[in-house]
Amino acid sequence: MDKRFWISGVVMTIATALLGFVVHGLLLADDYNALVGTVMRSQEQANGMMQWMLLADACIGFAMTWIYRQGIGARSTLAQGIRFGIAVAFLTVIPQFLIYWVVTAMPAALVHKQLVFDSLRMVALGVLVAWLNPRRA
């Protein structure tokens, strides 16, 4: 694990936190606020648990960096990043929200938005991790 790994992991952690805020804190805020007291925590309760959100973002950032660096292909950086982001979405986002939909009382419209927005988030993160870790000649 070289210097590039650590820099990439930190940048990816920050990027996933920022994109997560855009998706869940801005785009889906009204949907979530309608569910406070039923399946969602209040903002005050969630704020008291933010250290776990930061840990989750670090897990995503460093895991995506590590996995990507294990199999950098011969494609262009953009194509490689998009492909990787799609794979990550199918491995994480899509099953996660489908399972949550089955076991919690989440509205189908919200789950649809979560699936679309977070899948796009993973594709963007895939492109970023590819750009941060270019193929070496």
N, CA and C atoms as an extended XYZ file, in Angstrom:
411
Properties=species:S:1:pos:R:3:atomname:S:1:resname:S:1:resid:I:1 pbc="F F F"
N         0.854       -1.178        0.000 N   MET     1
C         0.000        0.000        0.000 CA  MET     1
C         0.895        1.234        0.000 C   MET     1
N         0.950        1.835       -1.161 N   ASP     2
C         1.816        2.983       -1.344 CA  ASP     2
C         1.086        4.288       -1.029 C   ASP     2
N         1.808        5.382       -1.236 N   LYS     3
C         1.265        6.711       -0.953 CA  LYS     3
C         0.002        6.978       -1.772 C   LYS     3
N        -0.009        6.549       -3.036 N   ARG     4
C        -1.178        6.764       -3.897 CA  ARG     4
C        -2.417        6.080       -3.310 C   ARG     4
N        -2.242        4.889       -2.732 N   PHE     5
C        -3.364        4.184       -2.114 CA  PHE     5
C        -3.979        5.035       -1.009 C   PHE     5
N        -3.155        5.557       -0.125 N   TRP     6
C        -3.654        6.328        1.016 CA  TRP     6
C        -4.300        7.632        0.565 C   TRP     6
N        -3.691        8.303       -0.392 N   ILE     7
C        -4.285        9.537       -0.914 CA  ILE     7
C        -5.623        9.228       -1.580 C   ILE     7
N        -5.656        8.204       -2.402 N   SER     8
C        -6.891        7.807       -3.069 CA  SER     8
C        -7.969        7.436       -2.054 C   SER     8
N        -7.605        6.676       -1.034 N   GLY     9
C        -8.575        6.285       -0.012 CA  GLY     9
C        -9.179        7.473        0.706 C   GLY     9
N        -8.342        8.453        1.038 N   VAL    10
C        -8.836        9.658        1.721 CA  VAL    10
C        -9.728       10.474        0.788 C   VAL    10
N        -9.280       10.684       -0.452 N   VAL    11
C       -10.086       11.448       -1.417 CA  VAL    11
C       -11.420       10.745       -1.669 C   VAL    11
N       -11.388        9.434       -1.809 N   MET    12
C       -12.620        8.674       -2.036 CA  MET    12
C       -13.553        8.753       -0.829 C   MET    12
N       -12.998        8.736        0.378 N   THR    13
C       -13.808        8.866        1.591 CA  THR    13
C       -14.524       10.210        1.604 C   THR    13
N       -13.788       11.264        1.304 N   ILE    14
C       -14.387       12.604        1.266 CA  ILE    14
C       -15.439       12.684        0.160 C   ILE    14
N       -15.127       12.138       -1.006 N   ALA    15
C       -16.067       12.185       -2.133 CA  ALA    15
C       -17.348       11.415       -1.837 C   ALA    15
N       -17.230       10.238       -1.228 N   THR    16
C       -18.450        9.473       -0.938 CA  THR    16
C       -19.286       10.172        0.129 C   THR    16
N       -18.631       10.837        1.085 N   ALA    17
C       -19.376       11.592        2.094 CA  ALA    17
C       -20.115       12.762        1.445 C   ALA    17
N       -19.433       13.488        0.573 N   LEU    18
C       -20.063       14.636       -0.085 CA  LEU    18
C       -21.195       14.206       -1.015 C   LEU    18
N       -20.947       13.193       -1.841 N   LEU    19
C       -22.005       12.715       -2.739 CA  LEU    19
C       -23.157       12.089       -1.957 C   LEU    19
N       -22.846       11.416       -0.854 N   GLY    20
C       -23.891       10.862       -0.001 CA  GLY    20
C       -24.767       11.957        0.582 C   GLY    20
N       -24.138       13.075        0.965 N   PHE    21
C       -24.911       14.207        1.476 CA  PHE    21
C       -25.807       14.780        0.379 C   PHE    21
N       -25.272       14.922       -0.827 N   VAL    22
C       -26.082       15.449       -1.931 CA  VAL    22
C       -27.295       14.547       -2.173 C   VAL    22
N       -27.060       13.230       -2.234 N   VAL    23
C       -28.154       12.294       -2.506 CA  VAL    23
C       -29.126       12.228       -1.338 C   VAL    23
N       -28.617       11.908       -0.151 N   HIS    24
C       -29.506       11.627        0.980 CA  HIS    24
C       -29.853       12.860        1.808 C   HIS    24
N       -28.955       13.831        1.867 N   GLY    25
C       -29.205       15.027        2.663 CA  GLY    25
C       -29.929       16.127        1.915 C   GLY    25
N       -29.844       16.108        0.591 N   LEU    26
C       -30.506       17.142       -0.206 CA  LEU    26
C       -31.611       16.568       -1.095 C   LEU    26
N       -31.243       15.690       -2.029 N   LEU    27
C       -32.225       15.189       -2.997 CA  LEU    27
C       -33.353       14.386       -2.350 C   LEU    27
N       -33.026       13.605       -1.330 N   LEU    28
C       -34.036       12.742       -0.702 CA  LEU    28
C       -34.509       13.253        0.661 C   LEU    28
N       -34.094       14.443        1.054 N   ALA    29
C       -34.418       14.964        2.390 CA  ALA    29
C       -35.921       15.010        2.652 C   ALA    29
N       -36.688       15.508        1.709 N   ASP    30
C       -38.140       15.595        1.920 CA  ASP    30
C       -38.767       14.213        2.066 C   ASP    30
N       -38.290       13.256        1.267 N   ASP    31
C       -38.801       11.884        1.371 CA  ASP    31
C       -38.503       11.310        2.750 C   ASP    31
N       -37.285       11.530        3.231 N   TYR    32
C       -36.893       11.011        4.540 CA  TYR    32
C       -37.630       11.727        5.674 C   TYR    32
N       -37.772       13.049        5.571 N   ASN    33
C       -38.453       13.805        6.626 CA  ASN    33
C       -39.892       13.340        6.820 C   ASN    33
N       -40.528       12.902        5.755 N   ALA    34
C       -41.900       12.392        5.862 CA  ALA    34
C       -41.958       11.087        6.652 C   ALA    34
N       -40.818       10.424        6.837 N   LEU    35
C       -40.782        9.130        7.526 CA  LEU    35
C       -40.183        9.199        8.929 C   LEU    35
N       -39.823       10.409        9.390 N   VAL    36
C       -39.262       10.549       10.738 CA  VAL    36
C       -40.306       10.112       11.753 C   VAL    36
N       -39.867        9.289       12.679 N   GLY    37
C       -40.766        8.774       13.703 CA  GLY    37
C       -41.366        7.428       13.345 C   GLY    37
N       -41.234        7.029       12.089 N   THR    38
C       -41.710        5.699       11.696 CA  THR    38
C       -40.497        4.818       11.411 C   THR    38
N       -39.883        4.990       10.245 N   VAL    39
C       -38.702        4.177        9.923 CA  VAL    39
C       -37.410        4.984        9.925 C   VAL    39
N       -37.504        6.307       10.050 N   MET    40
C       -36.311        7.157       10.029 CA  MET    40
C       -36.102        7.810       11.392 C   MET    40
N       -34.829        7.982       11.751 N   ARG    41
C       -34.480        8.707       12.971 CA  ARG    41
C       -34.659       10.207       12.736 C   ARG    41
N       -34.836       10.943       13.823 N   SER    42
C       -34.856       12.400       13.708 CA  SER    42
C       -33.442       12.878       13.390 C   SER    42
N       -33.330       14.104       12.903 N   GLN    43
C       -32.012       14.660       12.580 CA  GLN    43
C       -31.133       14.709       13.827 C   GLN    43
N       -31.726       15.030       14.959 N   GLU    44
C       -30.965       15.092       16.207 CA  GLU    44
C       -30.408       13.718       16.576 C   GLU    44
N       -31.231       12.683       16.446 N   GLN    45
C       -30.758       11.326       16.729 CA  GLN    45
C       -29.652       10.925       15.758 C   GLN    45
N       -29.846       11.222       14.491 N   ALA    46
C       -28.844       10.864       13.481 CA  ALA    46
C       -27.534       11.609       13.718 C   ALA    46
N       -27.613       12.883       14.091 N   ASN    47
C       -26.398       13.659       14.353 CA  ASN    47
C       -25.562       13.032       15.460 C   ASN    47
N       -26.212       12.435       16.443 N   GLY    48
C       -25.506       11.786       17.542 CA  GLY    48
C       -24.802       10.502       17.136 C   GLY    48
N       -25.046       10.043       15.928 N   MET    49
C       -24.445        8.792       15.449 CA  MET    49
C       -23.561        9.013       14.218 C   MET    49
N       -23.194       10.251       13.940 N   MET    50
C       -22.452       10.576       12.717 CA  MET    50
C       -21.097        9.890       12.619 C   MET    50
N       -20.510        9.526       13.747 N   GLN    51
C       -19.216        8.835       13.679 CA  GLN    51
C       -19.352        7.526       12.904 C   GLN    51
N       -20.502        6.885       12.973 N   TRP    52
C       -20.725        5.639       12.243 CA  TRP    52
C       -20.881        5.907       10.748 C   TRP    52
N       -21.457        7.052       10.410 N   MET    53
C       -21.561        7.444        9.002 CA  MET    53
C       -20.167        7.697        8.431 C   MET    53
N       -19.327        8.364        9.201 N   LEU    54
C       -17.955        8.625        8.746 CA  LEU    54
C       -17.175        7.325        8.586 C   LEU    54
N       -17.375        6.385        9.497 N   LEU    55
C       -16.725        5.079        9.377 CA  LEU    55
C       -17.210        4.360        8.113 C   LEU    55
N       -18.507        4.417        7.851 N   ALA    56
C       -19.055        3.788        6.642 CA  ALA    56
C       -18.462        4.422        5.383 C   ALA    56
N       -18.344        5.748        5.367 N   ASP    57
C       -17.754        6.428        4.214 CA  ASP    57
C       -16.295        6.027        4.026 C   ASP    57
N       -15.552        5.893        5.123 N   ALA    58
C       -14.153        5.450        5.030 CA  ALA    58
C       -14.078        4.018        4.499 C   ALA    58
N       -14.994        3.166        4.935 N   CYS    59
C       -15.024        1.789        4.419 CA  CYS    59
C       -15.242        1.793        2.911 C   CYS    59
N       -16.182        2.596        2.450 N   ILE    60
C       -16.452        2.686        1.012 CA  ILE    60
C       -15.228        3.232        0.278 C   ILE    60
N       -14.680        4.322        0.764 N   GLY    61
C       -13.557        4.966        0.091 CA  GLY    61
C       -12.333        4.081       -0.029 C   GLY    61
N       -11.949        3.440        1.071 N   PHE    62
C       -10.751        2.608        1.038 CA  PHE    62
C       -11.010        1.261        0.364 C   PHE    62
N       -12.210        0.708        0.522 N   ALA    63
C       -12.519       -0.562       -0.149 CA  ALA    63
C       -12.561       -0.378       -1.661 C   ALA    63
N       -13.197        0.689       -2.128 N   MET    64
C       -13.232        0.920       -3.573 CA  MET    64
C       -11.821        1.123       -4.121 C   MET    64
N       -10.996        1.847       -3.384 N   THR    65
C        -9.606        2.047       -3.812 CA  THR    65
C        -8.876        0.717       -3.885 C   THR    65
N        -8.969       -0.077       -2.851 N   TRP    66
C        -8.234       -1.343       -2.796 CA  TRP    66
C        -8.702       -2.296       -3.898 C   TRP    66
N       -10.017       -2.467       -4.032 N   ILE    67
C       -10.543       -3.397       -5.034 CA  ILE    67
C       -10.175       -2.930       -6.440 C   ILE    67
N       -10.340       -1.651       -6.709 N   TYR    68
C       -10.026       -1.142       -8.045 CA  TYR    68
C        -8.568       -1.410       -8.404 C   TYR    68
N        -7.681       -1.185       -7.461 N   ARG    69
C        -6.250       -1.346       -7.732 CA  ARG    69
C        -5.853       -2.805       -7.953 C   ARG    69
N        -6.711       -3.736       -7.587 N   GLN    70
C        -6.393       -5.151       -7.789 CA  GLN    70
C        -6.568       -5.593       -9.233 C   GLN    70
N        -7.363       -4.871      -10.008 N   GLY    71
C        -7.656       -5.349      -11.358 CA  GLY    71
C        -7.816       -4.264      -12.389 C   GLY    71
N        -6.890       -3.334      -12.454 N   ILE    72
C        -6.970       -2.270      -13.448 CA  ILE    72
C        -6.777       -2.886      -14.830 C   ILE    72
N        -7.749       -2.676      -15.702 N   GLY    73
C        -7.706       -3.271      -17.033 CA  GLY    73
C        -7.068       -2.363      -18.063 C   GLY    73
N        -7.137       -2.788      -19.300 N   ALA    74
C        -6.514       -2.067      -20.405 CA  ALA    74
C        -7.445       -1.025      -21.027 C   ALA    74
N        -8.635       -0.866      -20.512 N   ARG    75
C        -9.573        0.115      -21.062 CA  ARG    75
C        -9.122        1.531      -20.698 C   ARG    75
N        -9.797        2.504      -21.305 N   SER    76
C        -9.530        3.899      -20.949 CA  SER    76
C        -9.942        4.122      -19.499 C   SER    76
N        -9.387        5.153      -18.899 N   THR    77
C        -9.700        5.460      -17.502 CA  THR    77
C       -11.197        5.651      -17.307 C   THR    77
N       -11.832        6.405      -18.193 N   LEU    78
C       -13.270        6.658      -18.074 CA  LEU    78
C       -14.071        5.369      -18.196 C   LEU    78
N       -13.786        4.565      -19.206 N   ALA    79
C       -14.520        3.305      -19.396 CA  ALA    79
C       -14.303        2.361      -18.225 C   ALA    79
N       -13.080        2.280      -17.763 N   GLN    80
C       -12.763        1.415      -16.624 CA  GLN    80
C       -13.517        1.880      -15.378 C   GLN    80
N       -13.549        3.195      -15.149 N   GLY    81
C       -14.240        3.734      -13.981 CA  GLY    81
C       -15.737        3.508      -14.028 C   GLY    81
N       -16.333        3.710      -15.197 N   ILE    82
C       -17.777        3.477      -15.342 CA  ILE    82
C       -18.094        2.006      -15.098 C   ILE    82
N       -17.326        1.131      -15.709 N   ARG    83
C       -17.540       -0.312      -15.529 CA  ARG    83
C       -17.421       -0.693      -14.053 C   ARG    83
N       -16.401       -0.178      -13.391 N   PHE    84
C       -16.195       -0.482      -11.978 CA  PHE    84
C       -17.344        0.060      -11.133 C   PHE    84
N       -17.771        1.294      -11.393 N   GLY    85
C       -18.877        1.883      -10.640 CA  GLY    85
C       -20.171        1.102      -10.799 C   GLY    85
N       -20.444        0.628      -12.012 N   ILE    86
C       -21.641       -0.191      -12.247 CA  ILE    86
C       -21.543       -1.493      -11.462 C   ILE    86
N       -20.371       -2.113      -11.479 N   ALA    87
C       -20.186       -3.363      -10.723 CA  ALA    87
C       -20.391       -3.133       -9.232 C   ALA    87
N       -19.854       -2.035       -8.711 N   VAL    88
C       -20.024       -1.726       -7.286 CA  VAL    88
C       -21.495       -1.490       -6.969 C   VAL    88
N       -22.211       -0.797       -7.845 N   ALA    89
C       -23.642       -0.566       -7.621 CA  ALA    89
C       -24.406       -1.884       -7.558 C   ALA    89
N       -24.091       -2.821       -8.455 N   PHE    90
C       -24.769       -4.119       -8.448 CA  PHE    90
C       -24.364       -4.976       -7.255 C   PHE    90
N       -23.190       -4.734       -6.711 N   LEU    91
C       -22.721       -5.495       -5.553 CA  LEU    91
C       -23.227       -4.915       -4.239 C   LEU    91
N       -23.473       -3.611       -4.195 N   THR    92
C       -23.798       -2.957       -2.927 CA  THR    92
C       -25.155       -2.269       -2.937 C   THR    92
N       -25.283       -1.216       -3.702 N   VAL    93
C       -26.462       -0.347       -3.659 CA  VAL    93
C       -27.745       -1.091       -3.999 C   VAL    93
N       -27.754       -1.776       -5.112 N   ILE    94
C       -28.998       -2.396       -5.586 CA  ILE    94
C       -29.494       -3.472       -4.627 C   ILE    94
N       -28.654       -4.441       -4.224 N   PRO    95
C       -29.167       -5.415       -3.254 CA  PRO    95
C       -29.499       -4.792       -1.897 C   PRO    95
N       -28.697       -3.815       -1.460 N   GLN    96
C       -28.939       -3.181       -0.156 CA  GLN    96
C       -30.330       -2.569       -0.090 C   GLN    96
N       -30.680       -1.731       -1.059 N   PHE    97
C       -31.975       -1.064       -0.997 CA  PHE    97
C       -33.137       -2.001       -1.308 C   PHE    97
N       -32.927       -3.019       -2.127 N   LEU    98
C       -33.989       -4.006       -2.336 CA  LEU    98
C       -34.266       -4.787       -1.054 C   LEU    98
N       -33.217       -5.152       -0.333 N   ILE    99
C       -33.396       -5.856        0.944 CA  ILE    99
C       -34.081       -4.946        1.956 C   ILE    99
N       -33.621       -3.692        2.058 N   TYR   100
C       -34.267       -2.748        2.980 CA  TYR   100
C       -35.746       -2.590        2.652 C   TYR   100
N       -36.083       -2.568        1.367 N   TRP   101
C       -37.471       -2.407        0.955 CA  TRP   101
C       -38.315       -3.585        1.430 C   TRP   101
N       -37.730       -4.775        1.403 N   VAL   102
C       -38.455       -5.968        1.841 CA  VAL   102
C       -38.667       -5.959        3.355 C   VAL   102
N       -37.653       -5.555        4.124 N   VAL   103
C       -37.724       -5.709        5.581 CA  VAL   103
C       -38.159       -4.451        6.329 C   VAL   103
N       -38.247       -3.305        5.652 N   THR   104
C       -38.734       -2.089        6.304 CA  THR   104
C       -39.926       -1.547        5.528 C   THR   104
N       -40.603       -0.606        6.122 N   ALA   105
C       -41.790       -0.028        5.487 CA  ALA   105
C       -41.429        1.199        4.656 C   ALA   105
N       -40.464        1.046        3.765 N   MET   106
C       -40.053        2.156        2.904 CA  MET   106
C       -40.985        2.234        1.699 C   MET   106
N       -41.419        3.426        1.342 N   PRO   107
C       -42.261        3.583        0.154 CA  PRO   107
C       -41.493        3.199       -1.119 C   PRO   107
N       -42.173        2.560       -2.037 N   ALA   108
C       -41.538        2.115       -3.278 CA  ALA   108
C       -40.930        3.283       -4.059 C   ALA   108
N       -41.589        4.430       -4.064 N   ALA   109
C       -41.061        5.590       -4.794 CA  ALA   109
C       -39.723        6.041       -4.215 C   ALA   109
N       -39.591        5.997       -2.893 N   LEU   110
C       -38.328        6.365       -2.254 CA  LEU   110
C       -37.243        5.353       -2.593 C   LEU   110
N       -37.569        4.086       -2.538 N   VAL   111
C       -36.589        3.042       -2.860 CA  VAL   111
C       -36.113        3.202       -4.303 C   VAL   111
N       -37.024        3.515       -5.202 N   HIS   112
C       -36.647        3.737       -6.598 CA  HIS   112
C       -35.640        4.885       -6.702 C   HIS   112
N       -35.901        5.984       -6.012 N   LYS   113
C       -34.967        7.120       -6.027 CA  LYS   113
C       -33.619        6.730       -5.420 C   LYS   113
N       -33.648        5.981       -4.312 N   GLN   114
C       -32.404        5.541       -3.686 CA  GLN   114
C       -31.587        4.692       -4.658 C   GLN   114
N       -32.256        3.775       -5.330 N   LEU   115
C       -31.571        2.904       -6.290 CA  LEU   115
C       -30.920        3.712       -7.414 C   LEU   115
N       -31.665        4.628       -7.981 N   VAL   116
C       -31.150        5.414       -9.107 CA  VAL   116
C       -30.037        6.353       -8.655 C   VAL   116
N       -30.302        7.166       -7.627 N   PHE   117
C       -29.320        8.168       -7.207 CA  PHE   117
C       -28.043        7.536       -6.661 C   PHE   117
N       -28.172        6.506       -5.833 N   ASP   118
C       -26.965        5.903       -5.265 CA  ASP   118
C       -26.204        5.077       -6.300 C   ASP   118
N       -26.897        4.515       -7.283 N   SER   119
C       -26.185        3.826       -8.367 CA  SER   119
C       -25.374        4.833       -9.183 C   SER   119
N       -25.967        5.980       -9.479 N   LEU   120
C       -25.227        7.034      -10.179 CA  LEU   120
C       -24.052        7.528       -9.336 C   LEU   120
N       -24.262        7.596       -8.033 N   ARG   121
C       -23.179        7.985       -7.118 CA  ARG   121
C       -22.019        7.003       -7.217 C   ARG   121
N       -22.308        5.703       -7.274 N   MET   122
C       -21.241        4.701       -7.374 CA  MET   122
C       -20.512        4.792       -8.712 C   MET   122
N       -21.240        5.091       -9.782 N   VAL   123
C       -20.581        5.262      -11.081 CA  VAL   123
C       -19.642        6.472      -11.024 C   VAL   123
N       -20.102        7.573      -10.442 N   ALA   124
C       -19.237        8.754      -10.304 CA  ALA   124
C       -18.009        8.427       -9.463 C   ALA   124
N       -18.197        7.686       -8.375 N   LEU   125
C       -17.061        7.289       -7.539 CA  LEU   125
C       -16.138        6.341       -8.292 C   LEU   125
N       -16.699        5.476       -9.128 N   GLY   126
C       -15.876        4.583       -9.942 CA  GLY   126
C       -14.982        5.356      -10.894 C   GLY   126
N       -15.536        6.387      -11.511 N   VAL   127
C       -14.740        7.228      -12.409 CA  VAL   127
C       -13.649        7.952      -11.621 C   VAL   127
N       -13.994        8.450      -10.435 N   LEU   128
C       -13.000        9.143       -9.608 CA  LEU   128
C       -11.871        8.210       -9.196 C   LEU   128
N       -12.191        7.010       -8.735 N   VAL   129
C       -11.135        6.089       -8.301 CA  VAL   129
C       -10.267        5.679       -9.485 C   VAL   129
N       -10.849        5.564      -10.668 N   ALA   130
C       -10.053        5.241      -11.857 CA  ALA   130
C        -9.108        6.391      -12.196 C   ALA   130
N        -9.588        7.600      -12.079 N   TRP   131
C        -8.765        8.768      -12.355 CA  TRP   131
C        -7.634        8.899      -11.331 C   TRP   131
N        -7.934        8.584      -10.066 N   LEU   132
C        -6.921        8.669       -9.005 CA  LEU   132
C        -5.870        7.567       -9.105 C   LEU   132
N        -6.213        6.476       -9.769 N   ASN   133
C        -5.327        5.310       -9.853 CA  ASN   133
C        -5.148        4.886      -11.307 C   ASN   133
N        -4.464        5.692      -12.110 N   PRO   134
C        -4.318        5.364      -13.529 CA  PRO   134
C        -3.487        4.107      -13.737 C   PRO   134
N        -3.735        3.476      -14.876 N   ARG   135
C        -2.976        2.275      -15.246 CA  ARG   135
C        -1.525        2.674      -15.454 C   ARG   135
N        -0.637        1.905      -14.894 N   ARG   136
C         0.807        2.157      -15.036 CA  ARG   136
C         1.328        1.397      -16.251 C   ARG   136
N         2.209        2.030      -16.995 N   ALA   137
C         2.783        1.382      -18.189 CA  ALA   137
C         3.814        0.339      -17.820 C   ALA   137
